[in-house]
PDB file of C-alpha atoms and ligand atoms in Angstrom:
ATOM      1  CA  MET A 773     -45.376  27.997  28.589  1.00 55.00           C
ATOM      2  CA  PRO A 774     -43.908  24.592  29.492  1.00 60.00           C
ATOM      3  CA  ASP A 775     -40.374  24.125  28.121  1.00 61.00           C
ATOM      4  CA  TYR A 776     -40.689  20.399  27.544  1.00 63.00           C
ATOM      5  CA  ASP A 777     -42.276  18.063  25.014  1.00 67.00           C
ATOM      6  CA  PHE A 778     -45.803  17.404  26.246  1.00 68.00           C
ATOM      7  CA  THR A 779     -47.115  15.809  23.070  1.00 72.00           C
ATOM      8  CA  GLY A 780     -45.907  12.234  23.574  1.00 79.00           C
ATOM      9  CA  PRO A 781     -46.711   9.566  26.163  1.00 91.00           C
ATOM     10  CA  ARG A 782     -45.015   9.783  29.566  1.00 94.00           C
ATOM     11  CA  LEU A 783     -44.702   6.940  32.022  1.00 96.00           C
ATOM     12  CA  PHE A 784     -43.849   6.966  35.720  1.00 96.00           C
ATOM     13  CA  LEU A 785     -41.954   3.927  36.993  1.00 95.00           C
ATOM     14  CA  ASP A 786     -40.011   2.953  40.066  1.00 93.00           C
ATOM     15  CA  HIS A 787     -36.809   1.791  38.345  1.00 95.00           C
ATOM     16  CA  ARG A 788     -33.436   3.439  38.097  1.00 96.00           C
ATOM     17  CA  LEU A 789     -33.091   5.311  34.800  1.00 97.00           C
ATOM     18  CA  GLU A 790     -29.764   5.240  32.982  1.00 95.00           C
ATOM     19  CA  ALA A 791     -28.694   5.027  29.348  1.00 93.00           C
ATOM     20  CA  ASN A 792     -29.462   1.685  27.714  1.00 84.00           C
ATOM     21  CA  ALA A 793     -30.379  -0.021  31.016  1.00 93.00           C
ATOM     22  CA  GLU A 794     -33.489  -1.778  29.713  1.00 95.00           C
ATOM     23  CA  ILE A 795     -36.537  -2.064  31.926  1.00 96.00           C
ATOM     24  CA  GLU A 796     -39.179  -4.690  31.380  1.00 96.00           C
ATOM     25  CA  ALA A 797     -42.653  -3.144  31.275  1.00 95.00           C
ATOM     26  CA  SER A 798     -45.160  -4.650  33.710  1.00 93.00           C
ATOM     27  CA  PRO A 799     -48.145  -6.419  32.103  1.00 91.00           C
ATOM     28  CA  ALA A 800     -50.316  -3.374  32.920  1.00 90.00           C
ATOM     29  CA  GLN A 801     -47.781  -0.985  31.380  1.00 91.00           C
ATOM     30  CA  ALA A 802     -47.380  -3.208  28.304  1.00 92.00           C
ATOM     31  CA  ASN A 803     -51.148  -3.347  27.866  1.00 91.00           C
ATOM     32  CA  TYR A 804     -51.408   0.434  28.198  1.00 90.00           C
ATOM     33  CA  LEU A 805     -48.593   1.155  25.739  1.00 92.00           C
ATOM     34  CA  LEU A 806     -49.406  -1.509  23.159  1.00 91.00           C
ATOM     35  CA  ASN A 807     -53.185  -1.809  23.295  1.00 90.00           C
ATOM     36  CA  VAL A 808     -54.436   1.527  24.635  1.00 91.00           C
ATOM     37  CA  LEU A 809     -51.895   3.910  23.058  1.00 91.00           C
ATOM     38  CA  ARG A 810     -51.229   1.479  20.153  1.00 92.00           C
ATOM     39  CA  LEU A 811     -47.480   2.088  20.222  1.00 91.00           C
ATOM     40  CA  ASP A 812     -45.150  -0.466  18.676  1.00 87.00           C
ATOM     41  CA  GLU A 813     -41.472  -1.456  18.495  1.00 88.00           C
ATOM     42  CA  GLY A 814     -39.236   1.609  18.189  1.00 83.00           C
ATOM     43  CA  ALA A 815     -41.893   4.090  19.305  1.00 88.00           C
ATOM     44  CA  GLY A 816     -40.644   6.867  21.583  1.00 90.00           C
ATOM     45  CA  LEU A 817     -41.903   7.840  25.008  1.00 95.00           C
ATOM     46  CA  LEU A 818     -40.708   9.695  28.106  1.00 96.00           C
ATOM     47  CA  LEU A 819     -39.930   8.049  31.443  1.00 97.00           C
ATOM     48  CA  PHE A 820     -39.536   9.521  34.939  1.00 97.00           C
ATOM     49  CA  ASN A 821     -39.128   8.040  38.406  1.00 97.00           C
ATOM     50  CA  GLY A 822     -38.965  11.067  40.711  1.00 97.00           C
ATOM     51  CA  ARG A 823     -35.180  10.729  41.138  1.00 97.00           C
ATOM     52  CA  ASP A 824     -33.265  10.574  37.852  1.00 98.00           C
ATOM     53  CA  GLY A 825     -34.996  13.287  35.811  1.00 97.00           C
ATOM     54  CA  GLU A 826     -36.884  12.567  32.611  1.00 97.00           C
ATOM     55  CA  TRP A 827     -35.598  10.213  29.912  1.00 97.00           C
ATOM     56  CA  ARG A 828     -36.387   9.661  26.265  1.00 95.00           C
ATOM     57  CA  ALA A 829     -36.891   5.944  25.678  1.00 96.00           C
ATOM     58  CA  ALA A 830     -37.787   3.527  22.897  1.00 95.00           C
ATOM     59  CA  LEU A 831     -39.893   0.376  22.988  1.00 95.00           C
ATOM     60  CA  ARG A 832     -38.428  -3.031  22.201  1.00 94.00           C
ATOM     61  CA  ARG A 833     -40.717  -6.025  21.863  1.00 93.00           C
ATOM     62  CA  GLU A 834     -39.779  -9.590  22.652  1.00 91.00           C
ATOM     63  CA  GLY A 835     -42.274 -12.086  21.329  1.00 86.00           C
ATOM     64  CA  ARG A 836     -45.948 -11.293  21.605  1.00 79.00           C
ATOM     65  CA  LYS A 837     -46.131 -10.400  25.269  1.00 79.00           C
ATOM     66  CA  ARG A 838     -42.834  -9.010  26.597  1.00 90.00           C
ATOM     67  CA  LEU A 839     -42.031  -5.351  26.197  1.00 94.00           C
ATOM     68  CA  TRP A 840     -38.854  -3.511  27.147  1.00 96.00           C
ATOM     69  CA  LEU A 841     -38.342   0.202  27.713  1.00 96.00           C
ATOM     70  CA  VAL A 842     -34.910   1.361  26.582  1.00 96.00           C
ATOM     71  CA  PRO A 843     -33.765   4.698  28.094  1.00 96.00           C
ATOM     72  CA  GLN A 844     -31.700   6.604  25.538  1.00 95.00           C
ATOM     73  CA  GLY A 845     -30.934  10.040  26.931  1.00 96.00           C
ATOM     74  CA  ARG A 846     -31.982  12.429  29.669  1.00 97.00           C
ATOM     75  CA  THR A 847     -34.323  15.172  28.457  1.00 95.00           C
ATOM     76  CA  ARG A 848     -34.667  17.057  31.765  1.00 96.00           C
ATOM     77  CA  ASP A 849     -32.822  17.092  35.079  1.00 97.00           C
ATOM     78  CA  GLN A 850     -34.726  16.179  38.226  1.00 97.00           C
ATOM     79  CA  THR A 851     -36.584  19.054  39.878  1.00 95.00           C
ATOM     80  CA  PRO A 852     -38.277  19.051  43.298  1.00 94.00           C
ATOM     81  CA  LEU A 853     -42.027  19.089  43.729  1.00 95.00           C
ATOM     82  CA  PRO A 854     -43.586  22.418  44.762  1.00 94.00           C
ATOM     83  CA  ASP A 855     -43.459  23.001  48.515  1.00 95.00           C
ATOM     84  CA  LEU A 856     -47.241  23.188  48.743  1.00 97.00           C
ATOM     85  CA  HIS A 857     -49.216  20.729  50.875  1.00 98.00           C
ATOM     86  CA  TYR A 858     -52.828  20.096  50.028  1.00 98.00           C
ATOM     87  CA  CYS A 859     -55.000  19.089  53.003  1.00 98.00           C
ATOM     88  CA  PHE A 860     -58.541  17.999  52.239  1.00 98.00           C
ATOM     89  CA  ALA A 861     -61.528  16.081  53.510  1.00 97.00           C
ATOM     90  CA  PRO A 862     -62.023  12.953  51.374  1.00 95.00           C
ATOM     91  CA  LEU A 863     -65.049  13.019  49.082  1.00 94.00           C
ATOM     92  CA  LYS A 864     -66.940  10.096  47.607  1.00 91.00           C
ATOM     93  CA  SER A 865     -65.243   8.101  44.812  1.00 87.00           C
ATOM     94  CA  ALA A 866     -65.462   9.911  41.456  1.00 94.00           C
ATOM     95  CA  ARG A 867     -65.263  13.369  42.975  1.00 94.00           C
ATOM     96  CA  LEU A 868     -62.266  12.335  45.042  1.00 96.00           C
ATOM     97  CA  ASP A 869     -60.553  10.941  41.926  1.00 97.00           C
ATOM     98  CA  TYR A 870     -61.135  14.281  40.238  1.00 97.00           C
ATOM     99  CA  MET A 871     -59.916  16.286  43.214  1.00 97.00           C
ATOM    100  CA  VAL A 872     -56.677  14.304  43.569  1.00 98.00           C
ATOM    101  CA  GLN A 873     -55.927  14.577  39.849  1.00 98.00           C
ATOM    102  CA  LYS A 874     -56.605  18.318  39.798  1.00 98.00           C
ATOM    103  CA  ALA A 875     -54.569  18.955  42.961  1.00 98.00           C
ATOM    104  CA  VAL A 876     -51.549  17.284  41.337  1.00 98.00           C
ATOM    105  CA  GLU A 877     -52.021  19.197  38.077  1.00 98.00           C
ATOM    106  CA  MET A 878     -52.323  22.452  40.003  1.00 97.00           C
ATOM    107  CA  GLY A 879     -48.999  21.908  41.739  1.00 97.00           C
ATOM    108  CA  ALA A 880     -49.681  20.319  45.113  1.00 98.00           C
ATOM    109  CA  GLY A 881     -46.466  18.666  46.292  1.00 98.00           C
ATOM    110  CA  LEU A 882     -48.026  16.495  49.012  1.00 98.00           C
ATOM    111  CA  LEU A 883     -51.575  15.237  49.535  1.00 98.00           C
ATOM    112  CA  GLN A 884     -52.869  14.981  53.103  1.00 98.00           C
ATOM    113  CA  PRO A 885     -56.403  13.626  53.601  1.00 97.00           C
ATOM    114  CA  VAL A 886     -57.984  14.885  56.817  1.00 97.00           C
ATOM    115  CA  GLN A 887     -60.900  13.455  58.748  1.00 96.00           C
ATOM    116  CA  MET A 888     -63.322  16.169  59.852  1.00 96.00           C
ATOM    117  CA  GLN A 889     -66.605  16.109  61.725  1.00 96.00           C
ATOM    118  CA  HIS A 890     -68.852  16.723  58.710  1.00 95.00           C
ATOM    119  CA  GLY A 891     -66.901  14.537  56.276  1.00 92.00           C
ATOM    120  CA  GLN A 892     -68.844  12.176  54.018  1.00 83.00           C
ATOM    121  CA  ALA A 893     -66.138   9.580  53.521  1.00 75.00           C
ATOM    122  CA  PRO A 894     -64.141   8.814  56.677  1.00 68.00           C
ATOM    123  CA  ARG A 895     -62.216   5.983  54.978  1.00 80.00           C
ATOM    124  CA  PHE A 896     -59.638   6.843  52.398  1.00 92.00           C
ATOM    125  CA  ASN A 897     -58.334   4.548  49.674  1.00 95.00           C
ATOM    126  CA  ARG A 898     -54.715   5.595  49.537  1.00 96.00           C
ATOM    127  CA  GLU A 899     -53.813   3.187  46.733  1.00 96.00           C
ATOM    128  CA  ARG A 900     -56.535   4.555  44.475  1.00 96.00           C
ATOM    129  CA  ALA A 901     -55.534   8.139  45.265  1.00 97.00           C
ATOM    130  CA  GLY A 902     -51.919   7.238  44.515  1.00 97.00           C
ATOM    131  CA  ALA A 903     -52.891   5.810  41.115  1.00 96.00           C
ATOM    132  CA  ASN A 904     -54.763   9.024  40.330  1.00 97.00           C
ATOM    133  CA  ALA A 905     -51.729  11.058  41.375  1.00 98.00           C
ATOM    134  CA  VAL A 906     -49.479   9.020  39.035  1.00 97.00           C
ATOM    135  CA  GLU A 907     -51.881   9.478  36.131  1.00 95.00           C
ATOM    136  CA  ALA A 908     -52.025  13.234  36.693  1.00 97.00           C
ATOM    137  CA  ALA A 909     -48.238  13.512  37.042  1.00 97.00           C
ATOM    138  CA  GLU A 910     -47.740  11.612  33.768  1.00 95.00           C
ATOM    139  CA  GLN A 911     -50.209  13.902  32.056  1.00 94.00           C
ATOM    140  CA  CYS A 912     -49.059  17.295  33.353  1.00 94.00           C
ATOM    141  CA  GLY A 913     -45.321  16.961  32.823  1.00 94.00           C
ATOM    142  CA  ILE A 914     -43.970  17.081  36.400  1.00 95.00           C
ATOM    143  CA  LEU A 915     -40.976  14.920  37.253  1.00 97.00           C
ATOM    144  CA  ALA A 916     -42.157  13.319  40.505  1.00 97.00           C
ATOM    145  CA  VAL A 917     -45.419  12.070  41.972  1.00 98.00           C
ATOM    146  CA  PRO A 918     -46.662  13.856  45.100  1.00 98.00           C
ATOM    147  CA  GLU A 919     -46.773  11.619  48.167  1.00 97.00           C
ATOM    148  CA  CYS A 920     -50.284  10.740  49.247  1.00 97.00           C
ATOM    149  CA  ARG A 921     -50.348  10.253  53.032  1.00 97.00           C
ATOM    150  CA  ASP A 922     -52.676   8.234  55.237  1.00 96.00           C
ATOM    151  CA  ILE A 923     -55.743  10.008  56.552  1.00 96.00           C
ATOM    152  CA  VAL A 924     -55.337  11.869  59.876  1.00 96.00           C
ATOM    153  CA  LYS A 925     -57.811  13.613  62.166  1.00 96.00           C
ATOM    154  CA  LEU A 926     -57.866  17.398  62.054  1.00 98.00           C
ATOM    155  CA  GLU A 927     -57.063  18.111  65.720  1.00 98.00           C
ATOM    156  CA  PRO A 928     -53.907  15.927  65.974  1.00 98.00           C
ATOM    157  CA  MET A 929     -52.725  17.213  62.627  1.00 98.00           C
ATOM    158  CA  LEU A 930     -52.971  20.780  63.912  1.00 98.00           C
ATOM    159  CA  ALA A 931     -51.406  19.866  67.281  1.00 98.00           C
ATOM    160  CA  GLY A 932     -48.299  18.524  65.487  1.00 98.00           C
ATOM    161  CA  TRP A 933     -48.132  21.269  62.883  1.00 98.00           C
ATOM    162  CA  ASP A 934     -44.761  22.775  61.930  1.00 98.00           C
ATOM    163  CA  ALA A 935     -45.534  26.444  62.585  1.00 97.00           C
ATOM    164  CA  SER A 936     -43.083  27.599  59.903  1.00 97.00           C
ATOM    165  CA  ARG A 937     -45.609  26.366  57.307  1.00 98.00           C
ATOM    166  CA  THR A 938     -48.601  28.695  56.942  1.00 98.00           C
ATOM    167  CA  LEU A 939     -51.935  26.903  56.696  1.00 98.00           C
ATOM    168  CA  ILE A 940     -54.349  28.655  54.354  1.00 98.00           C
ATOM    169  CA  PHE A 941     -57.796  27.864  55.670  1.00 98.00           C
ATOM    170  CA  CYS A 942     -60.478  28.106  52.980  1.00 97.00           C
ATOM    171  CA  ASP A 943     -63.326  29.239  55.174  1.00 96.00           C
ATOM    172  CA  GLU A 944     -66.761  29.283  53.588  1.00 94.00           C
ATOM    173  CA  ARG A 945     -67.941  31.531  56.457  1.00 92.00           C
ATOM    174  CA  ALA A 946     -65.130  34.065  56.052  1.00 88.00           C
ATOM    175  CA  GLY A 947     -67.288  36.676  54.317  1.00 78.00           C
ATOM    176  CA  ALA A 948     -65.994  38.859  51.530  1.00 75.00           C
ATOM    177  CA  GLY A 949     -62.288  39.531  51.811  1.00 79.00           C
ATOM    178  CA  ASP A 950     -59.279  40.136  49.666  1.00 88.00           C
ATOM    179  CA  ALA A 951     -57.631  36.723  49.412  1.00 93.00           C
ATOM    180  CA  LEU A 952     -54.821  38.164  47.289  1.00 93.00           C
ATOM    181  CA  ALA A 953     -53.879  40.595  50.063  1.00 93.00           C
ATOM    182  CA  VAL A 954     -53.646  37.677  52.512  1.00 94.00           C
ATOM    183  CA  LEU A 955     -51.624  35.498  50.145  1.00 95.00           C
ATOM    184  CA  ALA A 956     -49.216  37.923  48.463  1.00 95.00           C
ATOM    185  CA  PRO A 957     -46.961  38.405  51.561  1.00 95.00           C
ATOM    186  CA  LEU A 958     -46.596  34.608  51.718  1.00 96.00           C
ATOM    187  CA  ARG A 959     -44.904  34.381  48.343  1.00 94.00           C
ATOM    188  CA  GLY A 960     -42.172  31.723  48.320  1.00 90.00           C
ATOM    189  CA  ALA A 961     -42.897  30.571  51.909  1.00 95.00           C
ATOM    190  CA  PRO A 962     -43.799  26.970  52.827  1.00 97.00           C
ATOM    191  CA  LEU A 963     -47.571  26.727  52.483  1.00 98.00           C
ATOM    192  CA  ALA A 964     -50.427  24.315  53.019  1.00 98.00           C
ATOM    193  CA  LEU A 965     -54.026  24.651  51.941  1.00 98.00           C
ATOM    194  CA  LEU A 966     -57.047  23.282  53.788  1.00 98.00           C
ATOM    195  CA  ILE A 967     -60.385  22.577  52.101  1.00 98.00           C
ATOM    196  CA  GLY A 968     -63.288  21.312  54.179  1.00 97.00           C
ATOM    197  CA  PRO A 969     -65.809  18.557  53.528  1.00 96.00           C
ATOM    198  CA  GLU A 970     -69.070  18.945  51.593  1.00 94.00           C
ATOM    199  CA  GLY A 971     -70.757  19.469  54.972  1.00 95.00           C
ATOM    200  CA  GLY A 972     -68.387  22.349  55.770  1.00 97.00           C
ATOM    201  CA  PHE A 973     -66.301  22.903  58.893  1.00 98.00           C
ATOM    202  CA  ALA A 974     -67.927  22.273  62.280  1.00 97.00           C
ATOM    203  CA  ALA A 975     -68.147  25.373  64.505  1.00 97.00           C
ATOM    204  CA  SER A 976     -65.568  23.913  66.913  1.00 98.00           C
ATOM    205  CA  GLU A 977     -63.143  23.150  64.059  1.00 98.00           C
ATOM    206  CA  ARG A 978     -63.503  26.674  62.742  1.00 98.00           C
ATOM    207  CA  THR A 979     -62.906  28.194  66.182  1.00 98.00           C
ATOM    208  CA  LEU A 980     -59.829  26.016  66.653  1.00 98.00           C
ATOM    209  CA  LEU A 981     -58.387  26.966  63.258  1.00 98.00           C
ATOM    210  CA  LEU A 982     -58.989  30.686  63.683  1.00 97.00           C
ATOM    211  CA  GLY A 983     -57.144  30.668  67.025  1.00 98.00           C
ATOM    212  CA  LEU A 984     -53.892  29.209  65.665  1.00 98.00           C
ATOM    213  CA  PRO A 985     -50.984  31.543  64.860  1.00 98.00           C
ATOM    214  CA  PHE A 986     -49.946  29.724  61.659  1.00 98.00           C
ATOM    215  CA  VAL A 987     -53.447  29.812  60.120  1.00 98.00           C
ATOM    216  CA  ARG A 988     -54.646  32.434  57.624  1.00 96.00           C
ATOM    217  CA  ALA A 989     -58.327  32.302  56.645  1.00 96.00           C
ATOM    218  CA  VAL A 990     -59.305  33.177  53.093  1.00 96.00           C
ATOM    219  CA  SER A 991     -62.587  33.510  51.259  1.00 96.00           C
ATOM    220  CA  LEU A 992     -63.067  32.067  47.780  1.00 96.00           C
ATOM    221  CA  GLY A 993     -65.749  34.620  46.995  1.00 93.00           C
ATOM    222  CA  PRO A 994     -69.436  35.121  47.684  1.00 92.00           C
ATOM    223  CA  ARG A 995     -70.634  31.724  46.391  1.00 94.00           C
ATOM    224  CA  ILE A 996     -70.351  28.391  48.200  1.00 95.00           C
ATOM    225  CA  LEU A 997     -68.273  26.129  45.974  1.00 97.00           C
ATOM    226  CA  ARG A 998     -68.403  22.358  46.039  1.00 96.00           C
ATOM    227  CA  ALA A 999     -65.252  20.977  47.612  1.00 97.00           C
ATOM    228  CA  ASP A1000     -63.709  19.801  44.319  1.00 97.00           C
ATOM    229  CA  THR A1001     -64.388  23.191  42.705  1.00 97.00           C
ATOM    230  CA  ALA A1002     -62.973  24.927  45.774  1.00 98.00           C
ATOM    231  CA  ALA A1003     -59.812  22.822  45.462  1.00 98.00           C
ATOM    232  CA  VAL A1004     -59.080  24.043  41.947  1.00 98.00           C
ATOM    233  CA  ALA A1005     -60.057  27.653  42.719  1.00 97.00           C
ATOM    234  CA  ALA A1006     -57.947  27.793  45.875  1.00 98.00           C
ATOM    235  CA  LEU A1007     -54.895  26.162  44.293  1.00 98.00           C
ATOM    236  CA  ALA A1008     -55.079  28.594  41.355  1.00 97.00           C
ATOM    237  CA  LEU A1009     -55.321  31.517  43.759  1.00 96.00           C
ATOM    238  CA  VAL A1010     -52.400  30.329  45.876  1.00 97.00           C
ATOM    239  CA  GLN A1011     -50.196  29.546  42.872  1.00 96.00           C
ATOM    240  CA  ALA A1012     -50.946  32.913  41.241  1.00 95.00           C
ATOM    241  CA  ALA A1013     -50.491  35.017  44.381  1.00 94.00           C
ATOM    242  CA  ALA A1014     -47.762  33.178  46.275  1.00 92.00           C
ATOM    243  CA  GLY A1015     -46.681  29.997  44.468  1.00 90.00           C
ATOM    244  CA  ASP A1016     -44.997  28.803  41.298  1.00 90.00           C
ATOM    245  CA  TRP A1017     -47.054  30.886  38.866  1.00 88.00           C
ATOM    246  CA  THR A1018     -45.147  33.875  40.258  1.00 83.00           C
ATOM    247  CA  GLY A1019     -41.737  32.329  39.607  1.00 73.00           C
ATOM    248  CA  ALA A1020     -41.216  32.126  43.398  1.00 62.00           C
TER     249      ALA A1020
HETATM  250  N1  LIG B 325     -71.931  22.941  53.472  1.00 83.48           N
HETATM  251  C1  LIG B 325     -71.110  24.100  53.596  1.00 83.48           C
HETATM  252  C2  LIG B 325     -71.958  25.355  53.728  1.00 83.48           C
HETATM  253  O1  LIG B 325     -73.066  25.311  53.256  1.00 83.48           O
HETATM  254  O2  LIG B 325     -71.463  26.325  54.246  1.00 83.48           O
HETATM  255  C3  LIG B 325     -70.233  24.260  52.359  1.00 83.48           C
HETATM  256  C4  LIG B 325     -69.000  23.464  52.345  1.00 83.48           C
HETATM  257  S1  LIG B 325     -68.163  23.594  50.784  1.00 83.48           S
HETATM  258  C5  LIG B 325     -69.192  22.623  49.807  1.00 83.48           C
HETATM  259  C6  LIG B 325     -66.719  22.628  50.966  1.00 83.48           C
HETATM  260  C7  LIG B 325     -65.443  23.373  51.292  1.00 83.48           C
HETATM  261  O3  LIG B 325     -65.042  24.164  50.169  1.00 83.48           O
HETATM  262  C8  LIG B 325     -65.537  24.343  52.432  1.00 83.48           C
HETATM  263  O4  LIG B 325     -65.415  23.737  53.697  1.00 83.48           O
HETATM  264  C9  LIG B 325     -64.390  25.307  52.132  1.00 83.48           C
HETATM  265  O5  LIG B 325     -63.136  24.808  52.565  1.00 83.48           O
HETATM  266  C10 LIG B 325     -64.427  25.373  50.629  1.00 83.48           C
HETATM  267  N2  LIG B 325     -65.239  26.495  50.150  1.00 83.48           N
HETATM  268  C11 LIG B 325     -66.345  26.446  49.370  1.00 83.48           C
HETATM  269  N3  LIG B 325     -66.786  27.694  49.087  1.00 83.48           N
HETATM  270  C12 LIG B 325     -65.944  28.547  49.703  1.00 83.48           C
HETATM  271  C13 LIG B 325     -65.865  29.978  49.781  1.00 83.48           C
HETATM  272  N4  LIG B 325     -66.729  30.758  49.173  1.00 83.48           N
HETATM  273  N5  LIG B 325     -64.841  30.512  50.501  1.00 83.48           N
HETATM  274  C14 LIG B 325     -63.929  29.732  51.131  1.00 83.48           C
HETATM  275  N6  LIG B 325     -63.965  28.391  51.086  1.00 83.48           N
HETATM  276  C15 LIG B 325     -64.947  27.792  50.387  1.00 83.48           C
END
């Protein structure tokens, strides 16, 4: 059960947060707060910036267009993001939006798009993914927004891998296996998760991955899941067996 107030609006911004240091809302933020959420002068909301914890704030209007956010008191101290990297092949637009949002909600601490041979969408719109990550972070109550990196190719990413971080390879060809038995010994360790493209992993990519000492292959069961479904299933499995659902 979350120990914070998740009923009111939360806003991520890139300003320092301190008592009574007013921040002018951007036109987009003002539009969202006044016209979408229909808040008005004096209404309360929560602010976070990834550095100064979470703050209770009130709205102050100036004329018809200007809106100020007035931090009043810290509600939660800053906490780090989970040490879980999510590596994925970009999907096409709406499914990618969904996957990024769900990865953030499920506790990914860093998003790493990866170009693979059977990928459908070799280009990656980092700005759009970042906006989806902010929206998900505001919604799910975390206190920072996971970094969304530029796309990299699979082979160089693996060549430069920090071997102290185990890479959990979601392998659609793995056959039945006990994913929990693979994951449980990794509880609390630095982890990354790799989900392939809709076209699946190429044979050469699979061979490469299976030969690396820091890779553990897992099956997500006997059905082939679409990549966005696999993302949610795999993140739930990792969090429950080895991540922050265990209190690790
Ligand atoms: N076209 C591929 C095929 O028919 O084998 C399926 C690729 S699947 C749509 C996309 C990604 O989701 C896979 O590369 C894998 O990472 C993950 N995935 C889907 N189902 C899985 C399963 N049962 N076990 C492990 N990973 C799975």
